[in-house]
Short mmCIF file of C-alpha atoms in Angstrom, two decimals:
data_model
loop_
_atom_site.label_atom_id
_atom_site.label_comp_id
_atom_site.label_asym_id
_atom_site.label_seq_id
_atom_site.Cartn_x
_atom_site.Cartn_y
_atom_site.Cartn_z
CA UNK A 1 -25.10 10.93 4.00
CA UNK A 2 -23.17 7.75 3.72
CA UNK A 3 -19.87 9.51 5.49
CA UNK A 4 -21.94 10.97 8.27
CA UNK A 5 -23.88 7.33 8.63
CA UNK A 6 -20.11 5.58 8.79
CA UNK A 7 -18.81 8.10 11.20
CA UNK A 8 -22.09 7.68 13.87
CA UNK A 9 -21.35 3.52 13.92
CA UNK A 10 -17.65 3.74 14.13
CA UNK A 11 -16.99 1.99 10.88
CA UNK A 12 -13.63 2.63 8.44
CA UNK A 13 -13.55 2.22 4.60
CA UNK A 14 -10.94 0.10 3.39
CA UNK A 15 -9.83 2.85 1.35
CA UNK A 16 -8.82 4.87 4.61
CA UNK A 17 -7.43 1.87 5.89
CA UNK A 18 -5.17 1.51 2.79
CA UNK A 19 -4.46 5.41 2.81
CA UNK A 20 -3.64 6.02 6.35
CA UNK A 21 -1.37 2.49 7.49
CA UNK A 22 -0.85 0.49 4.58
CA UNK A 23 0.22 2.88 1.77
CA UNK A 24 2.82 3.93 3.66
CA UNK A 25 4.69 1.07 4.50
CA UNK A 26 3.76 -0.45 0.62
CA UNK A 27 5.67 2.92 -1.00
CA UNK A 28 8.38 2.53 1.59
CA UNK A 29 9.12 -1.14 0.57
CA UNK A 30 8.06 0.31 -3.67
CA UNK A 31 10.91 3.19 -2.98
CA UNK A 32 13.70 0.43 -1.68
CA UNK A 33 12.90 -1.94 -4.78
CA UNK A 34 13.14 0.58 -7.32
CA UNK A 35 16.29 2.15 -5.80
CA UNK A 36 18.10 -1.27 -5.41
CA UNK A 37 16.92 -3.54 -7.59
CA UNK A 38 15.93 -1.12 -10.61
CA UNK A 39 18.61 0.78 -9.78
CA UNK A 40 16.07 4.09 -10.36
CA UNK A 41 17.34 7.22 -9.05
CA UNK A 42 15.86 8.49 -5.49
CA UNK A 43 14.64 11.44 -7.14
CA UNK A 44 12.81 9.11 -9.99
CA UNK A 45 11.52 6.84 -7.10
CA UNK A 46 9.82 9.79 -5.34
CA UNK A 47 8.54 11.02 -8.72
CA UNK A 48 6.47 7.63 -9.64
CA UNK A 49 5.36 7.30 -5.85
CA UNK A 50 4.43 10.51 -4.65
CA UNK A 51 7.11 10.51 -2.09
CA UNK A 52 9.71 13.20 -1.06
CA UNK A 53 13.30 12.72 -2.03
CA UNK A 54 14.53 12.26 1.44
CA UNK A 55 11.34 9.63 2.41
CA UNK A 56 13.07 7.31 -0.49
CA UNK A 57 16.60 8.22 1.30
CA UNK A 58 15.59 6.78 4.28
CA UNK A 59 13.91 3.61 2.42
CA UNK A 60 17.16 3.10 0.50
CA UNK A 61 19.21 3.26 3.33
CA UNK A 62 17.29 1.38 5.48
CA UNK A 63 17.33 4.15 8.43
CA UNK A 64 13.62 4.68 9.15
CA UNK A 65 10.70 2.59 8.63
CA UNK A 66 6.70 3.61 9.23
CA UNK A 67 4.83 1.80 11.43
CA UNK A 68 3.51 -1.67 10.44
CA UNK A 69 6.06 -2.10 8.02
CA UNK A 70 7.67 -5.26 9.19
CA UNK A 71 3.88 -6.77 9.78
CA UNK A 72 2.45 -5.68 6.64
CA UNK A 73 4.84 -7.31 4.54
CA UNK A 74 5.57 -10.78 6.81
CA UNK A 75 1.80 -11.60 5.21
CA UNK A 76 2.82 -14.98 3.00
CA UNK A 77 2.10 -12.46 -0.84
CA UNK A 78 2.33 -9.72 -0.19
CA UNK A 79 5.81 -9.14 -1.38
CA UNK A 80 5.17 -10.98 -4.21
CA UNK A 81 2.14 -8.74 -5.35
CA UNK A 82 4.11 -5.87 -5.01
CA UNK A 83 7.30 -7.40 -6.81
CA UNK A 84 4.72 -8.19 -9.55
CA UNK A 85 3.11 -4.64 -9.67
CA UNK A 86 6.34 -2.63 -9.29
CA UNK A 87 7.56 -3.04 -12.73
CA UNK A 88 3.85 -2.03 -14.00
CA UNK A 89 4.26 1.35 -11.86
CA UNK A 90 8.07 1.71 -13.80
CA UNK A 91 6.45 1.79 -16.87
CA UNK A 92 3.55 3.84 -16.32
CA UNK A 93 5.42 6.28 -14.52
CA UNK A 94 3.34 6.29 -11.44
CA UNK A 95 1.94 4.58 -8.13
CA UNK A 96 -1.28 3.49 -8.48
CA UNK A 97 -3.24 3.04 -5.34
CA UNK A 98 -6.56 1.36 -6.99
CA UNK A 99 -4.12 -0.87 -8.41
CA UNK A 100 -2.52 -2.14 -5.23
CA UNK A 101 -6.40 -2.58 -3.52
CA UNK A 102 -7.64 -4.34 -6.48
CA UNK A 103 -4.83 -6.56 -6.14
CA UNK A 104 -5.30 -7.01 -2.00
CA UNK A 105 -9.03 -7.25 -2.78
CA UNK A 106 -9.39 -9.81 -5.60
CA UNK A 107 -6.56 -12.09 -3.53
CA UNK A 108 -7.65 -12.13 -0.51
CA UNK A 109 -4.78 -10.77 1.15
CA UNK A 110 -7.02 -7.80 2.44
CA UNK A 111 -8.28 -9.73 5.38
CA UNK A 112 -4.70 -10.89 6.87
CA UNK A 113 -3.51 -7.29 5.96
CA UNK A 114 -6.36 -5.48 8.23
CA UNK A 115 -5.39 -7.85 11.11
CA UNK A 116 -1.75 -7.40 10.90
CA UNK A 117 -2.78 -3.13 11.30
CA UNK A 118 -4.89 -3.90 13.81
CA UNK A 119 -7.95 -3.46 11.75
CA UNK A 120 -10.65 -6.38 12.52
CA UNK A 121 -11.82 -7.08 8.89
CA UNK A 122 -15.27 -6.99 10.25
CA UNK A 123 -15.07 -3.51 11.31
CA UNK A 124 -13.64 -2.23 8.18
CA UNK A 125 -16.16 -1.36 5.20
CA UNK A 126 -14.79 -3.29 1.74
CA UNK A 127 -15.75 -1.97 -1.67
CA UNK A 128 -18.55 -4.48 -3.28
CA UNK A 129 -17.17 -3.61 -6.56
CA UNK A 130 -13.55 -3.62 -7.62
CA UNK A 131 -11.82 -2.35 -10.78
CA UNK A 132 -12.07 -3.94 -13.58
CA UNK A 133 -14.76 -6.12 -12.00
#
């Protein structure tokens, strides 16, 4: 009821929002960090994010990038979330997406992050409960 009743007005949940354009550019900057500065293997990378082997080739060689890379992380803390919550992932072993939103969420960053995807924060549908919260 409550998918067919976001579908007929047009409206997104944050959660597809994060899925579909910010994920990918967040595991793409996750899979250079723990290549080069952890000095992980590519293989090890693509384990703890979900990724393919070669998706973490092209982040550690800099060769590709997905779309709203460059504007997802030129919002002022982003970077610095993730540089916080990459060495949490290391030692659980694995990406965790709730993780990432709660962080976005309880900072703030959410709103700046929507308009730099092109996502009017407005239009977009945010959780009224986060985790832990």
């Amino acid at each position: 009821m409550i998918t067919v009743l976001l579908e007929v007005v047009n409206v997104k949940t944050f959660c597809e929002v994060l899925n579909r354009k910010i994920a990918p550019a967040v595991k793409f900057y996750l899979a250079w960090k723990l290549v080069r500065d952890y000095g992980l293997t590519q293989v090890k990378a693509a384990r703890i994010l979900g990724l393919k082997q070669s998706a973490v080739n092209y982040a550690a060689t800099g060769r590709r990038k997905p779309r709203y890379y460059d504007e997802i992380l030129g919002v002022p803390g982003v970077r610095e979330i993730l540089d916080r919550l990459v060495e949490g992932f290391i030692e659980k072993g694995e990406f965790e997406l709730c993780t990432l939103c709660y962080q976005l969420l309880s900072t703030g960053l959410y709103t700046r992050i929507l308009e730099a995807v092109g996502e009017p924060a407005g239009s977009v549908k945010i959780p009224r409960q986060t985790a832990g919260g």
